[in-house]
Short mmCIF file of C-alpha atoms in Angstrom, two decimals:
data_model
loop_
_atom_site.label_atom_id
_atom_site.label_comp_id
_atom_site.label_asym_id
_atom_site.label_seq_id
_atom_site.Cartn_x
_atom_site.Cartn_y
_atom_site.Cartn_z
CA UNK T 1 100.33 108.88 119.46
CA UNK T 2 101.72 108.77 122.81
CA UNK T 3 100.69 110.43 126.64
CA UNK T 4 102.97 111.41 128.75
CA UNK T 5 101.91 109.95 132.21
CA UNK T 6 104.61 111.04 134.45
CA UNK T 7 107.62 113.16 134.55
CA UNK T 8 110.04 109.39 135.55
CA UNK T 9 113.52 108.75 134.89
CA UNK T 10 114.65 105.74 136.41
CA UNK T 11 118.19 106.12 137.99
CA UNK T 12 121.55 104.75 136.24
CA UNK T 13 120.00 105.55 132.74
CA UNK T 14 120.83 108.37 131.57
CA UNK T 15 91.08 115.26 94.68
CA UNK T 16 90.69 117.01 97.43
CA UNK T 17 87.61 118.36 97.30
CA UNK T 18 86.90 121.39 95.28
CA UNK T 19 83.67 124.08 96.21
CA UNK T 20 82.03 125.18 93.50
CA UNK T 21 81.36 128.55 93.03
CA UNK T 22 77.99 129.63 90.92
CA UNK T 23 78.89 132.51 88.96
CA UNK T 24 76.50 135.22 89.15
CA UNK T 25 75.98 138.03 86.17
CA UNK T 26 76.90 141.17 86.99
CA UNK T 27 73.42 143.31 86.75
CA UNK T 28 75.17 146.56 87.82
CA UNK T 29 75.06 148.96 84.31
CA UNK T 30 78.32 150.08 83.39
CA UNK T 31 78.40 153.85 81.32
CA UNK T 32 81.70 153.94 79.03
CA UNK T 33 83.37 156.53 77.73
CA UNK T 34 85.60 156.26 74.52
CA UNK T 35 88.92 158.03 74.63
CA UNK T 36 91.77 157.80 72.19
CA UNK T 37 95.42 156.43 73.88
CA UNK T 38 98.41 155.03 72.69
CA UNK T 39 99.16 151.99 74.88
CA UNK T 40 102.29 149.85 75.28
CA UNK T 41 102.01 146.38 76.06
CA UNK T 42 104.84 144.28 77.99
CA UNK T 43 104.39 140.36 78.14
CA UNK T 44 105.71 139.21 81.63
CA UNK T 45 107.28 135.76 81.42
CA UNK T 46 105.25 133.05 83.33
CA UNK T 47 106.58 130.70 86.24
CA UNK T 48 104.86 127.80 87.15
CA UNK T 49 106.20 126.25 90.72
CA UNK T 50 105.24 122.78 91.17
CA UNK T 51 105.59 122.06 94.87
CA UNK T 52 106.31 118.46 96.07
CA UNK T 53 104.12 116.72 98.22
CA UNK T 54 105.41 116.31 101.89
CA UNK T 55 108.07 113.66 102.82
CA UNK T 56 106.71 110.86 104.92
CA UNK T 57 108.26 108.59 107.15
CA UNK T 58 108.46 104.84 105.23
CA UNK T 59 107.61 102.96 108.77
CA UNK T 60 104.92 105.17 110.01
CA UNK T 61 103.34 107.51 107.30
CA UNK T 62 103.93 110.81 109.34
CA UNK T 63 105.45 113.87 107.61
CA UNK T 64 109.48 113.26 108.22
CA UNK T 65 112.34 115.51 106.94
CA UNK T 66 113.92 114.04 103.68
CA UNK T 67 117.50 114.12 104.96
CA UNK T 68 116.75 111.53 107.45
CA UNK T 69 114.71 109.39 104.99
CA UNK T 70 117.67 109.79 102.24
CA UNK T 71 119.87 108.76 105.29
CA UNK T 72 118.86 106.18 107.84
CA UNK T 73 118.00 102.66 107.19
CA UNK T 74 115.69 100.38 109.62
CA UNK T 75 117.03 99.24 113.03
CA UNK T 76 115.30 96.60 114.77
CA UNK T 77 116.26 95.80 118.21
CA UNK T 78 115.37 92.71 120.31
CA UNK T 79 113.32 93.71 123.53
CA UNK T 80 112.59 91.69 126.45
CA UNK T 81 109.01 91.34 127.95
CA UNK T 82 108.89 89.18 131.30
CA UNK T 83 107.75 90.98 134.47
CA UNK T 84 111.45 91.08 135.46
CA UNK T 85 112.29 93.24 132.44
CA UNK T 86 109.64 96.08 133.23
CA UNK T 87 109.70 99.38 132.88
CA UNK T 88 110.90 98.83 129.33
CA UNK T 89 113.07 101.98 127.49
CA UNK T 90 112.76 103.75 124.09
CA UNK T 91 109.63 101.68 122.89
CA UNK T 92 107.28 104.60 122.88
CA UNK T 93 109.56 105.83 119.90
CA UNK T 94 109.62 102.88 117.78
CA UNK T 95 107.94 102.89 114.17
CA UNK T 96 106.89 99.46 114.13
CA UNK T 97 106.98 96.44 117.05
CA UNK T 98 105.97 93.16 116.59
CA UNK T 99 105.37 90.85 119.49
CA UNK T 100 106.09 87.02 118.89
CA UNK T 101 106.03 83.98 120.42
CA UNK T 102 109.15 82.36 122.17
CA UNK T 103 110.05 79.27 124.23
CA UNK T 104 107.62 78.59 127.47
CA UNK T 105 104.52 80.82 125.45
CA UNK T 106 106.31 84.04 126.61
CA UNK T 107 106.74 86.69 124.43
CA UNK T 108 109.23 89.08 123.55
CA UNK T 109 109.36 92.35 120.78
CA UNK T 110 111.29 93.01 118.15
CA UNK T 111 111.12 96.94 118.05
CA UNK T 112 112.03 98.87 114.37
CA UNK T 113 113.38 102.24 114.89
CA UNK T 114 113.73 105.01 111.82
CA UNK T 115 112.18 108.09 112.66
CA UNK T 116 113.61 108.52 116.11
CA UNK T 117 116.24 107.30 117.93
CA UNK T 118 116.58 106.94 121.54
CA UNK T 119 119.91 106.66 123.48
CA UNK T 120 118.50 104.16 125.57
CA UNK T 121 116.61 101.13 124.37
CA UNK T 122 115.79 97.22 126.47
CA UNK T 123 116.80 95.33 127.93
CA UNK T 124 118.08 93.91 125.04
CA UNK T 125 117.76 90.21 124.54
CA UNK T 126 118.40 87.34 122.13
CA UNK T 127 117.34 86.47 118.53
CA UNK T 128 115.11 84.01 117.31
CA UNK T 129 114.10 82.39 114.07
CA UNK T 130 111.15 84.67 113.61
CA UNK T 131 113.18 87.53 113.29
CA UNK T 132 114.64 86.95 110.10
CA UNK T 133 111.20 86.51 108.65
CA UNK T 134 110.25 90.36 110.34
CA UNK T 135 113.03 92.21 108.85
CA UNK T 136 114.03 89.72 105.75
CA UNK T 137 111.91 92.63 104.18
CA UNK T 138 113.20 95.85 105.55
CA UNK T 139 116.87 94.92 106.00
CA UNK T 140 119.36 97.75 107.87
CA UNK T 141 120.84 96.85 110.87
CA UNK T 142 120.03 94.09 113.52
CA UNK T 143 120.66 94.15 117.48
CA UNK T 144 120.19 91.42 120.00
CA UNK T 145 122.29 90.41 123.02
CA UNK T 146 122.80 87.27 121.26
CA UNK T 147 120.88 83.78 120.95
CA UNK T 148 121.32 79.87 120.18
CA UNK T 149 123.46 78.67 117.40
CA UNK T 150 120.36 77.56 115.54
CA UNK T 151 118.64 81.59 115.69
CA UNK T 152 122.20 83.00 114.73
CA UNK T 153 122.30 80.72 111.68
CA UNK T 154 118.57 81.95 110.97
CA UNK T 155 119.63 85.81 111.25
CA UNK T 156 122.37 85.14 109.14
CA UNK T 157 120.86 84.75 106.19
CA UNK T 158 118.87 88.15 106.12
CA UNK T 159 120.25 91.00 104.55
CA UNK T 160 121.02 92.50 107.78
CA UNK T 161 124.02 93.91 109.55
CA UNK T 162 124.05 92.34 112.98
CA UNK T 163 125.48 93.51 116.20
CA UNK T 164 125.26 91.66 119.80
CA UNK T 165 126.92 92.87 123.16
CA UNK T 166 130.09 90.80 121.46
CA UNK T 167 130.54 93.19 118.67
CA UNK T 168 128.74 96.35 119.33
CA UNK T 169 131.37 98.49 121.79
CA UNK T 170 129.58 101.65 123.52
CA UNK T 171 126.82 100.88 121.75
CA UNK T 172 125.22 98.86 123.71
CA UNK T 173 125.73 99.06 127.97
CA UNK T 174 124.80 97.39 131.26
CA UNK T 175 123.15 99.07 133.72
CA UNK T 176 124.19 97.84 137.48
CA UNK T 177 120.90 99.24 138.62
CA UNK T 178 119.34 96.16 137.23
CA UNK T 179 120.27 92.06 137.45
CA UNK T 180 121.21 89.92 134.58
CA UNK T 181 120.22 89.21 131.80
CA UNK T 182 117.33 91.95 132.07
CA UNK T 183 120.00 94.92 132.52
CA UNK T 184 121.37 95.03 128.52
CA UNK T 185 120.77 98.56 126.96
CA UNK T 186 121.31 99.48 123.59
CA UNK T 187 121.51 102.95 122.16
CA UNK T 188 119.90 103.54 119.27
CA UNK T 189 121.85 106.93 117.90
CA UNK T 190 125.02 104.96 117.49
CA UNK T 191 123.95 102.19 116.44
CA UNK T 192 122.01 103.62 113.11
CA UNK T 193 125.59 104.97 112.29
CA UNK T 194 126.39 101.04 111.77
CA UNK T 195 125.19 101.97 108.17
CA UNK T 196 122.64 99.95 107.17
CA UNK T 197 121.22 98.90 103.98
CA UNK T 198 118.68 100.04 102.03
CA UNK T 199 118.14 103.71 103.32
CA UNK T 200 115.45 104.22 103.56
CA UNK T 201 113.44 101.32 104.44
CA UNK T 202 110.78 100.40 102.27
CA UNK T 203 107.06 100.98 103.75
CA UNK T 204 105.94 97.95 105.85
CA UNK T 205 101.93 99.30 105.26
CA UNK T 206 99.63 101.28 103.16
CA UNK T 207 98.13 104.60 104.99
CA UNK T 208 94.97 106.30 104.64
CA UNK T 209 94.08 109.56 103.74
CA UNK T 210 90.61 109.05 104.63
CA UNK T 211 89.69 110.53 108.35
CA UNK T 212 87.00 107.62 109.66
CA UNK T 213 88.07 104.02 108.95
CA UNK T 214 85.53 101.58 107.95
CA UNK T 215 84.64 98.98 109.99
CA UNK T 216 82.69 98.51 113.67
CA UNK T 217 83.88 100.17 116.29
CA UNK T 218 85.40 98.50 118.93
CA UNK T 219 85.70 99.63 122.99
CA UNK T 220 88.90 97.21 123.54
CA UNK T 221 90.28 93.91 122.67
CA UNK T 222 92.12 91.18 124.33
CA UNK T 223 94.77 89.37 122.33
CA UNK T 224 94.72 85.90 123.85
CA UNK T 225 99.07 84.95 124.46
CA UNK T 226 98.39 82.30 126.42
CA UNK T 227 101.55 81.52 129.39
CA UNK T 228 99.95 84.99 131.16
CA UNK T 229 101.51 87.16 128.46
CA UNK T 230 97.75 88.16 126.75
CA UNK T 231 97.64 91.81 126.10
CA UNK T 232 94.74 94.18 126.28
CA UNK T 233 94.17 97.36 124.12
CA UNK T 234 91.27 99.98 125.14
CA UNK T 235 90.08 103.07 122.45
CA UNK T 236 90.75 106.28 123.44
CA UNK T 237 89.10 108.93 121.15
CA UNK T 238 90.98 111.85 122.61
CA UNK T 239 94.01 110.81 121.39
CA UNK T 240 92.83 108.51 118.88
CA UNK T 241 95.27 105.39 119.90
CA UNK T 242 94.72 102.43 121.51
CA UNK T 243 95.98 102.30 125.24
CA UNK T 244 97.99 98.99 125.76
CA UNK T 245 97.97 96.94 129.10
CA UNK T 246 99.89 93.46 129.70
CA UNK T 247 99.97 91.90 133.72
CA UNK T 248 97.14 93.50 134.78
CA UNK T 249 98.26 97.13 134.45
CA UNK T 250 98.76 99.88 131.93
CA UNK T 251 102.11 99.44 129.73
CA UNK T 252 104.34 102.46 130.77
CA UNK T 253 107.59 103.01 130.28
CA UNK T 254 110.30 104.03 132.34
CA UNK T 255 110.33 107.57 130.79
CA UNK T 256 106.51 107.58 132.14
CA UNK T 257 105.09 106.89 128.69
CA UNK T 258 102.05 104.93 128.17
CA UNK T 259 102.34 102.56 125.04
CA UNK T 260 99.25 103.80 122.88
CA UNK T 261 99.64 103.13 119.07
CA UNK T 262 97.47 104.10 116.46
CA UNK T 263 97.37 100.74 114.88
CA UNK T 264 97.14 96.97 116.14
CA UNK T 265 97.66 94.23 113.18
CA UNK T 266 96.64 90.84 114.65
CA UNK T 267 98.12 88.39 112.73
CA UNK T 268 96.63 85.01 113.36
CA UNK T 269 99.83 82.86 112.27
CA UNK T 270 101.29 79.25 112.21
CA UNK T 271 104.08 78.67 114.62
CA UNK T 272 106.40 75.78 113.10
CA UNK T 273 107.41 73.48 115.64
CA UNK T 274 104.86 74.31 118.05
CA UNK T 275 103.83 77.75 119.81
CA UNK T 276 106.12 77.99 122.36
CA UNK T 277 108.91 75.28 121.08
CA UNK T 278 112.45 75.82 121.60
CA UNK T 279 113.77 76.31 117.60
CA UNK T 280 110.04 76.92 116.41
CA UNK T 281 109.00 80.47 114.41
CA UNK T 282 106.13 82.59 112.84
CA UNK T 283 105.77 81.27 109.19
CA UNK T 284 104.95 84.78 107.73
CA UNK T 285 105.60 83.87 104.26
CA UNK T 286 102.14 82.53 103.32
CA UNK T 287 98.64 83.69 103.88
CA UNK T 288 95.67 83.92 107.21
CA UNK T 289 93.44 85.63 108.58
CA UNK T 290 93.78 89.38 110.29
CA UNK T 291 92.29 91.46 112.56
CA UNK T 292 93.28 95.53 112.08
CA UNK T 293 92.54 97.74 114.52
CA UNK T 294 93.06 101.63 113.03
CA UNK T 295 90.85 104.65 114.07
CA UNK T 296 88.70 102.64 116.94
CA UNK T 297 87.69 100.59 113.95
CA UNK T 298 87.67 97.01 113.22
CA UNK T 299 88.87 95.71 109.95
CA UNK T 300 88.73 91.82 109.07
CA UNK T 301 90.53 90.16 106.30
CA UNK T 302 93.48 88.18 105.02
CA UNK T 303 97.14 88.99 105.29
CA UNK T 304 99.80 87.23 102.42
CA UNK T 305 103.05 87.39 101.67
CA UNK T 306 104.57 85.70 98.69
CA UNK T 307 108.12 85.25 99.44
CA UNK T 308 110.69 86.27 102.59
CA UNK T 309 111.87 89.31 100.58
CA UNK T 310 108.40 90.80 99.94
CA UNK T 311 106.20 92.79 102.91
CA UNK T 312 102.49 91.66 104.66
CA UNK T 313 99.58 92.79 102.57
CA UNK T 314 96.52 93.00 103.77
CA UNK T 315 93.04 92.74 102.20
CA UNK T 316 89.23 92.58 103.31
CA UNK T 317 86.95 90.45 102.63
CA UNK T 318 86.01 92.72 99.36
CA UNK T 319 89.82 91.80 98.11
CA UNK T 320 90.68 95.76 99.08
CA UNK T 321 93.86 96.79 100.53
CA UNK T 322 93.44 97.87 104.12
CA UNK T 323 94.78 101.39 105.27
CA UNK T 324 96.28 102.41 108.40
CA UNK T 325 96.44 105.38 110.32
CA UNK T 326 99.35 107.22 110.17
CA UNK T 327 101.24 106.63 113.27
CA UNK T 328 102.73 103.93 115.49
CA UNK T 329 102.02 100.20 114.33
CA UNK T 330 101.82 97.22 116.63
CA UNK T 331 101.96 93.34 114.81
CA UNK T 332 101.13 90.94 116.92
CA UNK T 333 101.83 87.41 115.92
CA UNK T 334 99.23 85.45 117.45
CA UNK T 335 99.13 81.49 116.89
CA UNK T 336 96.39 80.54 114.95
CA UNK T 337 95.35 77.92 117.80
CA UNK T 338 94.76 81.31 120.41
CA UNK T 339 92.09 84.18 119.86
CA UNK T 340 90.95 87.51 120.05
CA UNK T 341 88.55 88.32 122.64
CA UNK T 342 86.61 91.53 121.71
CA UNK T 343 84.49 94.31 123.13
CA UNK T 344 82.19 96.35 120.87
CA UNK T 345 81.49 100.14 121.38
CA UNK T 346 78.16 100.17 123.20
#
């Protein structure tokens, strides 16, 4: 769920349960009087309707019309996230982002769009090796301004069509509003009709159907990026999302939206190479700890993942499958060397 903060446009961007009902005898005395009829009887044929469930959305669990599922594949677009590159555009509509680790401890998103599609999307920047192991799963299409021979090799071998400024045409613009490299914008309309495979995506997460998560509650959390990039997220229980801050302020966008997903994965992962290591990545084939955060709740467990090709699961302590809310999801791959820091609901 998102709030609207401010009308801003920045310039040069354009089963269930059933009640049970006692049944009561009649005590009302009924006088009946015999009469003699001749009566014809017509059997009316019967028709049964069997009415199919809602269509979801695969990357966020909301009801989503089935044309667009039948017809658009995942597209995950690399975001930059230094000071320099805020506001950001189009996150507020992504399905899924997960925030990694690059060179110098900064970090920087890789957003996965599906359900909506905004025209304008960045600053776009480069790939790294953690992004094949993100959408090795999911597959569709793949944007990024471009990267180091070493990331492109990496990308390469996911079953993903890739586009960078070199290859995309119109798709992808500069805006002369803003300097280099922070002023790369992609547009996300034309560049799901790049055709990607499968469509649809397959779910990254399992949803609930519950209304109250299990788990303590929690008032906010810190997740600890160390090189000034740690991120804060505070409960709000009118809209049921947790409100996301990073350099000291609240996370808007430049179409005054304030980043508030329903869900926060913390994955506590190993970087290879070293957090913050030119050529290093997120090994997310594997298993850790987690730390969900879905309905103001805390959830604790394990996330695995047997092979590249094959999505996160994660369990509790009890060996159960945790649920999400329906809704926007944020992964954030934390190195297992950093922490959470958290506060409880008084």
């Amino acid at each position: 769920m998102r709030r609207l903060l401010a009308l801003t446009v920045a310039c040069g961007i354009g089963a269930s349960t059933l009640l049970a009902v006692n049944a009561r005898a009649d005590t009302t005395t009924t006088t009946t009087t015999s009469t003699t009829s001749t009566t014809t009887t017509t059997t009316l044929p019967t028709t049964t309707t069997t009415l199919k469930p809602p269509s979801v959305a695969p990357l966020t669990g909301l009801p989503y019309p089935a044309r667009l599922l039948k017809n658009r594949s995942a597209l995950t677009i690399k975001i930059d996230n230094t000071p320099e590159a805020m506001p950001q555009y189009g996150i507020e509509d992504a399905d899924v982002v997960y925030e990694e680790v690059v060179e110098g401890g900064i970090t920087r998103l890789a957003a996965i769009f599906n359900s909506k599609l905004p025209t304008v999307v960045g600053p776009v920047r480069s790939v790294r090796r953690t992004d094949r192991e993100i959408v090795f799963p999911i597959g569709g299409i793949f944007v990024c301004s471009g990267g180091a021979q070493y990331a492109l090799a990496s990308i390469a071998t996911a079953p993903v069509k890739f586009y960078d400024e070199a290859n995309s045409g119109p798709d992808m613009f500069r805006d002369p509003n803003r300097y280099a490299p922070h002023n790369l914008f992609a547009n996300a309309v034309l560049l799901m009709k790049r055709d990607g495979l499968p469509r649809p995506p397959p779910a990254l997460f399992t949803y609930s159907t519950s209304p109250t998560a299990p788990g303590p509650k929690v008032k906010s959390f810190v997740v600890g990026f160390e090189a000034g990039y740690a991120v804060t997220y505070t409960w709000d229980a009118k809209t049921r999302s947790w409100d996301r801050s990073i350099f000291g302020a609240p996370d808007v966008t430049a179409n005054g939206v304030l980043i508030s997903p329903q869900n926060v994965i913390v994955m506590y992962v190993n970087y290879v190479g070293g957090v913050g290591v030119i050529d290093s990545y997120a090994q997310l084939v594997g298993s850790g700890p987690v730390d969900v955060f879905t309905d103001g709740t805390l959830q604790r467990g394990t996330w695995s993942r047997s092979n590249l090709y094959h999505r996160d699961v994660y369990k509790d302590a009890a060996g159960k499958v945790i649920t999400l809310t329906p809704g926007q999801t944020w992964v954030e791959l934390l190195s297992n060397t950093e922490q959470v820091a958290i506060t409880p609901l008084a």
